[in-house]
Amino acid sequence: MGGTNFDIIVHSGRMPEEHEKLRGGEYTALPGGSAANTALGLARQGCEVRLVSAVGDDVLGRMCVEDLRAGGVDTSLTVVDPAAPTGMAIVLTSGSGKRMMTFAGADRDPAIGAVTPDDVRGVDHVHVVGEPTPALARVVSLARRAGRSVSVEWNGRDMSSLAGEATLNFMNADEAGRLPGALPGDPEGMARRYAAALSGQVILTLGSEGALWASPDGTVLREPTVAVEPVDRTGGGDAFDAGFVAAWLTGERSAACLRAGLDAALHVITKRGAHP
């Protein structure tokens, strides 16, 4: 459950300085959105996936939905809003770094609010990305009451209001370092603190240093990754979530789940676009 949008990604050798007019390199315009990216990643891993989201009744929205369907994602719970445009993200990337501006577009809360208990009982796992709205909290609660596992992508937001219901909490170390009570520069300590406070599993991605998994009992497992020169980091975290969740749902051990997430992220960040 979460966002579907259209990405405009501009590639540059570096980020511009204040007031500088920097000529960009290549640019790409492709469907994206964190939840859509993860849904496609899960389908690529062999999972059956339904996406609860929203797009506008416009050309970009139709392109996004067609891309999802072509990738094997069930879009029957994705709403087409005739009164709003499709959301958009404009990304400036220099390979190793990126800056992003997002535009909300079609409201996905009505689609999330329309999810029924039967919809939830028909799946094994619920993965959520986005603002912790009452509609999102309701579906997460339905999932837990039905005995379904839940993962929450924090994506730089404070998702602690949902975390009590979450089995897995995904965070990016840079973004988590800006959250309340964070410990910038101490990823293991930060992950332990969040895992204890949330009474849940915390999976923290560390960029070129890999990822770690912290449990409420204080256990931390760290997994390195392969050193690569990124082409475009857009969607790397979404791909990590997909690889990790797919492995976790099939009962893989902790290290293998981290490895699967890292490998999925490498597949994306060494190409252009969020789900090449």
Short mmCIF file of C-alpha atoms in Angstrom, two decimals:
data_model
loop_
_atom_site.label_atom_id
_atom_site.label_comp_id
_atom_site.label_asym_id
_atom_site.label_seq_id
_atom_site.Cartn_x
_atom_site.Cartn_y
_atom_site.Cartn_z
CA MET A 1 0.00 0.00 0.00
CA GLY A 2 1.34 3.40 -0.93
CA GLY A 3 2.38 5.70 -3.73
CA THR A 4 2.52 5.34 -7.49
CA ASN A 5 3.94 8.26 -9.42
CA PHE A 6 5.89 9.24 -12.50
CA ASP A 7 9.63 9.93 -12.14
CA ILE A 8 11.63 12.49 -14.10
CA ILE A 9 15.29 11.71 -13.36
CA VAL A 10 18.03 14.11 -14.48
CA HIS A 11 21.61 12.83 -14.44
CA SER A 12 24.53 15.12 -13.69
CA GLY A 13 28.20 14.71 -12.79
CA ARG A 14 27.62 16.71 -9.62
CA MET A 15 24.99 18.73 -7.78
CA PRO A 16 24.65 22.43 -8.70
CA GLU A 17 25.84 25.15 -6.37
CA GLU A 18 23.52 27.89 -5.14
CA HIS A 19 22.24 29.95 -8.13
CA GLU A 20 24.40 27.91 -10.52
CA LYS A 21 22.96 27.02 -13.93
CA LEU A 22 24.36 23.54 -14.42
CA ARG A 23 23.77 21.69 -17.68
CA GLY A 24 22.52 18.19 -16.97
CA GLY A 25 23.41 14.99 -18.78
CA GLU A 26 20.93 12.33 -19.81
CA TYR A 27 17.43 12.29 -18.36
CA THR A 28 14.83 9.57 -18.06
CA ALA A 29 11.07 9.73 -17.58
CA LEU A 30 9.63 6.49 -16.19
CA PRO A 31 6.91 5.20 -13.86
CA GLY A 32 7.92 5.05 -10.19
CA GLY A 33 6.67 5.57 -6.63
CA SER A 34 7.95 3.70 -3.58
CA ALA A 35 5.06 1.27 -3.21
CA ALA A 36 4.86 0.65 -6.97
CA ASN A 37 8.61 0.06 -7.12
CA THR A 38 8.44 -2.47 -4.28
CA ALA A 39 5.41 -4.18 -5.81
CA LEU A 40 7.27 -4.68 -9.08
CA GLY A 41 10.33 -5.86 -7.19
CA LEU A 42 8.26 -8.46 -5.33
CA ALA A 43 6.71 -9.64 -8.59
CA ARG A 44 10.23 -9.94 -10.04
CA GLN A 45 11.06 -12.16 -7.04
CA GLY A 46 8.18 -14.49 -7.93
CA CYS A 47 5.55 -13.20 -5.49
CA GLU A 48 1.90 -12.62 -6.33
CA VAL A 49 1.32 -8.95 -5.58
CA ARG A 50 -1.66 -6.60 -5.29
CA LEU A 51 -1.02 -2.87 -5.14
CA VAL A 52 -3.32 -0.52 -3.21
CA SER A 53 -2.59 2.93 -4.63
CA ALA A 54 -3.97 5.76 -6.77
CA VAL A 55 -3.17 7.50 -10.04
CA GLY A 56 -4.80 10.31 -11.96
CA ASP A 57 -6.99 9.82 -15.01
CA ASP A 58 -4.25 11.05 -17.33
CA VAL A 59 -1.56 9.81 -19.69
CA LEU A 60 1.02 9.42 -16.92
CA GLY A 61 -1.39 7.45 -14.76
CA ARG A 62 -2.20 5.09 -17.62
CA MET A 63 1.51 4.57 -18.26
CA CYS A 64 2.09 3.73 -14.60
CA VAL A 65 -0.76 1.21 -14.47
CA GLU A 66 0.26 -0.42 -17.76
CA ASP A 67 3.84 -0.73 -16.47
CA LEU A 68 2.64 -2.39 -13.26
CA ARG A 69 0.42 -4.85 -15.10
CA ALA A 70 3.18 -5.69 -17.56
CA GLY A 71 5.42 -6.44 -14.58
CA GLY A 72 2.90 -8.90 -13.11
CA VAL A 73 1.28 -6.68 -10.45
CA ASP A 74 -2.47 -6.94 -9.78
CA THR A 75 -3.82 -3.36 -9.97
CA SER A 76 -7.46 -4.19 -9.17
CA LEU A 77 -7.14 -2.25 -5.87
CA THR A 78 -5.43 0.75 -7.49
CA VAL A 79 -7.87 3.64 -7.93
CA VAL A 80 -8.00 6.01 -10.91
CA ASP A 81 -8.93 9.47 -9.60
CA PRO A 82 -10.61 11.63 -12.29
CA ALA A 83 -10.21 14.79 -10.22
CA ALA A 84 -6.43 14.78 -9.64
CA PRO A 85 -3.23 14.37 -11.64
CA THR A 86 -0.85 11.47 -11.20
CA GLY A 87 1.81 12.13 -8.57
CA MET A 88 5.29 13.05 -9.77
CA ALA A 89 8.86 13.00 -8.50
CA ILE A 90 11.67 15.10 -9.96
CA VAL A 91 15.06 13.63 -9.11
CA LEU A 92 18.49 15.14 -9.67
CA THR A 93 21.07 12.36 -9.41
CA SER A 94 24.85 12.37 -9.62
CA GLY A 95 25.17 8.59 -9.31
CA SER A 96 26.40 8.48 -5.73
CA GLY A 97 23.95 11.13 -4.50
CA LYS A 98 20.50 12.46 -5.27
CA ARG A 99 18.07 15.28 -4.51
CA MET A 100 14.33 14.79 -4.88
CA MET A 101 11.16 16.88 -5.03
CA THR A 102 7.78 15.10 -4.91
CA PHE A 103 4.27 16.18 -5.89
CA ALA A 104 1.44 14.24 -4.20
CA GLY A 105 -1.13 14.05 -7.01
CA ALA A 106 -3.99 11.55 -6.66
CA ASP A 107 -4.99 10.84 -3.05
CA ARG A 108 -4.48 7.15 -2.22
CA ASP A 109 -6.38 7.29 1.10
CA PRO A 110 -9.75 6.42 -0.54
CA ALA A 111 -8.15 3.33 -2.12
CA ILE A 112 -6.65 2.32 1.23
CA GLY A 113 -9.96 3.05 2.98
CA ALA A 114 -11.77 0.75 0.54
CA VAL A 115 -9.64 -2.29 1.49
CA THR A 116 -11.90 -4.91 3.11
CA PRO A 117 -11.16 -7.56 5.74
CA ASP A 118 -11.56 -10.16 2.99
CA ASP A 119 -8.90 -8.37 0.92
CA VAL A 120 -6.52 -8.62 3.87
CA ARG A 121 -7.34 -12.24 4.62
CA GLY A 122 -6.57 -13.04 0.98
CA VAL A 123 -2.87 -12.21 1.34
CA ASP A 124 0.05 -13.46 3.44
CA HIS A 125 1.77 -10.14 4.08
CA VAL A 126 1.05 -6.40 3.99
CA HIS A 127 3.81 -3.89 3.13
CA VAL A 128 3.09 -0.19 3.62
CA VAL A 129 4.79 3.02 2.51
CA GLY A 130 3.51 6.53 3.13
CA GLU A 131 2.03 8.89 5.67
CA PRO A 132 0.61 7.11 8.76
CA THR A 133 -2.99 8.12 8.10
CA PRO A 134 -6.02 6.63 9.93
CA ALA A 135 -6.88 4.69 6.76
CA LEU A 136 -3.43 3.12 6.64
CA ALA A 137 -3.50 2.35 10.37
CA ARG A 138 -6.89 0.64 9.95
CA VAL A 139 -5.62 -1.78 7.30
CA VAL A 140 -2.45 -2.53 9.27
CA SER A 141 -4.63 -3.32 12.29
CA LEU A 142 -6.85 -5.56 10.14
CA ALA A 143 -3.75 -7.41 8.98
CA ARG A 144 -2.51 -8.03 12.50
CA ARG A 145 -5.95 -9.21 13.70
CA ALA A 146 -6.04 -11.62 10.75
CA GLY A 147 -2.61 -12.97 11.72
CA ARG A 148 -0.84 -11.50 8.70
CA SER A 149 2.69 -10.16 8.93
CA VAL A 150 3.30 -6.45 8.28
CA SER A 151 6.31 -4.46 7.12
CA VAL A 152 6.58 -0.67 7.26
CA GLU A 153 8.96 1.40 5.13
CA TRP A 154 9.69 4.53 7.18
CA ASN A 155 11.09 6.45 4.20
CA GLY A 156 12.30 9.31 6.40
CA ARG A 157 8.94 9.64 8.20
CA ASP A 158 8.13 8.95 11.84
CA MET A 159 6.04 5.78 11.47
CA SER A 160 6.10 4.91 15.19
CA SER A 161 2.30 5.14 15.40
CA LEU A 162 2.15 2.03 13.17
CA ALA A 163 5.26 0.31 14.43
CA GLY A 164 3.50 -1.49 17.29
CA GLU A 165 1.65 -3.48 14.63
CA ALA A 166 4.67 -4.02 12.39
CA THR A 167 6.72 -7.19 12.15
CA LEU A 168 9.48 -5.50 10.13
CA ASN A 169 10.54 -1.84 10.11
CA PHE A 170 12.69 -0.71 7.16
CA MET A 171 14.81 2.43 7.53
CA ASN A 172 17.58 4.17 5.62
CA ALA A 173 20.41 5.20 7.96
CA ASP A 174 20.69 8.74 6.55
CA GLU A 175 16.94 9.36 6.85
CA ALA A 176 16.62 7.64 10.23
CA GLY A 177 19.41 9.88 11.53
CA ARG A 178 17.06 12.84 11.17
CA LEU A 179 14.18 11.27 13.12
CA PRO A 180 13.38 12.14 16.77
CA GLY A 181 15.73 10.38 19.19
CA ALA A 182 18.14 9.30 16.45
CA LEU A 183 21.84 8.63 16.95
CA PRO A 184 23.56 10.03 13.83
CA GLY A 185 26.90 8.36 13.20
CA ASP A 186 26.02 5.26 15.25
CA PRO A 187 23.82 3.08 13.02
CA GLU A 188 24.04 -0.02 15.24
CA GLY A 189 23.17 1.95 18.36
CA MET A 190 20.32 3.69 16.54
CA ALA A 191 18.92 0.40 15.22
CA ARG A 192 19.10 -1.17 18.69
CA ARG A 193 17.35 1.82 20.23
CA TYR A 194 14.52 1.74 17.68
CA ALA A 195 14.11 -2.05 17.90
CA ALA A 196 13.80 -1.86 21.69
CA ALA A 197 11.44 1.12 21.62
CA LEU A 198 9.23 -0.40 18.92
CA SER A 199 9.41 -4.00 20.22
CA GLY A 200 9.97 -4.98 16.60
CA GLN A 201 12.60 -5.89 14.05
CA VAL A 202 14.51 -2.97 12.51
CA ILE A 203 16.31 -3.36 9.19
CA LEU A 204 18.63 -0.44 8.50
CA THR A 205 20.23 0.08 5.09
CA LEU A 206 23.70 1.66 5.13
CA GLY A 207 24.36 2.50 1.48
CA SER A 208 27.77 1.24 0.36
CA GLU A 209 28.31 -0.34 3.81
CA GLY A 210 25.49 -2.86 3.38
CA ALA A 211 22.66 -3.33 5.88
CA LEU A 212 21.98 -4.49 9.42
CA TRP A 213 19.15 -6.18 11.29
CA ALA A 214 18.45 -5.29 14.94
CA SER A 215 16.11 -7.24 17.24
CA PRO A 216 14.42 -6.00 20.44
CA ASP A 217 16.74 -8.21 22.53
CA GLY A 218 19.72 -6.14 21.34
CA THR A 219 21.03 -8.63 18.78
CA VAL A 220 22.46 -6.98 15.65
CA LEU A 221 23.41 -8.78 12.44
CA ARG A 222 25.39 -6.86 9.84
CA GLU A 223 25.76 -7.82 6.16
CA PRO A 224 28.21 -6.10 3.78
CA THR A 225 27.51 -5.41 0.14
CA VAL A 226 29.53 -5.35 -3.07
CA ALA A 227 31.29 -2.06 -3.82
CA VAL A 228 29.86 -0.58 -7.04
CA GLU A 229 29.73 2.81 -8.73
CA PRO A 230 25.98 3.62 -8.72
CA VAL A 231 24.43 4.80 -11.96
CA ASP A 232 21.16 5.95 -10.36
CA ARG A 233 20.17 5.35 -6.72
CA THR A 234 16.46 6.00 -7.35
CA GLY A 235 14.42 3.04 -6.13
CA GLY A 236 17.34 1.24 -4.48
CA GLY A 237 15.69 1.18 -1.06
CA ASP A 238 12.38 -0.01 -2.54
CA ALA A 239 14.18 -2.85 -4.30
CA PHE A 240 15.94 -3.77 -1.05
CA ASP A 241 12.57 -4.05 0.71
CA ALA A 242 11.25 -6.31 -2.05
CA GLY A 243 14.23 -8.63 -2.02
CA PHE A 244 14.26 -8.85 1.77
CA VAL A 245 10.50 -9.46 2.16
CA ALA A 246 10.43 -12.10 -0.58
CA ALA A 247 13.26 -14.02 1.10
CA TRP A 248 11.77 -13.57 4.58
CA LEU A 249 8.37 -14.90 3.47
CA THR A 250 10.00 -18.09 2.19
CA GLY A 251 11.68 -18.68 5.55
CA GLU A 252 15.26 -17.72 4.66
CA ARG A 253 17.71 -17.08 7.50
CA SER A 254 18.42 -13.51 8.60
CA ALA A 255 21.72 -13.13 6.71
CA ALA A 256 20.15 -14.50 3.54
CA CYS A 257 17.28 -12.01 3.79
CA LEU A 258 19.72 -9.11 4.09
CA ARG A 259 21.76 -10.50 1.19
CA ALA A 260 18.64 -10.85 -0.99
CA GLY A 261 17.70 -7.24 -0.28
CA LEU A 262 21.17 -5.95 -1.04
CA ASP A 263 21.39 -7.93 -4.29
CA ALA A 264 18.00 -6.58 -5.40
CA ALA A 265 19.15 -3.04 -4.65
CA LEU A 266 22.37 -3.55 -6.64
CA HIS A 267 20.29 -4.65 -9.63
CA VAL A 268 18.46 -1.31 -9.58
CA ILE A 269 21.18 1.22 -8.68
CA THR A 270 23.51 0.01 -11.44
CA LYS A 271 20.87 0.92 -14.07
CA ARG A 272 18.75 3.95 -14.86
CA GLY A 273 15.26 4.26 -13.41
CA ALA A 274 13.56 2.90 -10.31
CA HIS A 275 12.57 -0.48 -11.75
CA PRO A 276 14.59 -1.30 -14.88
#
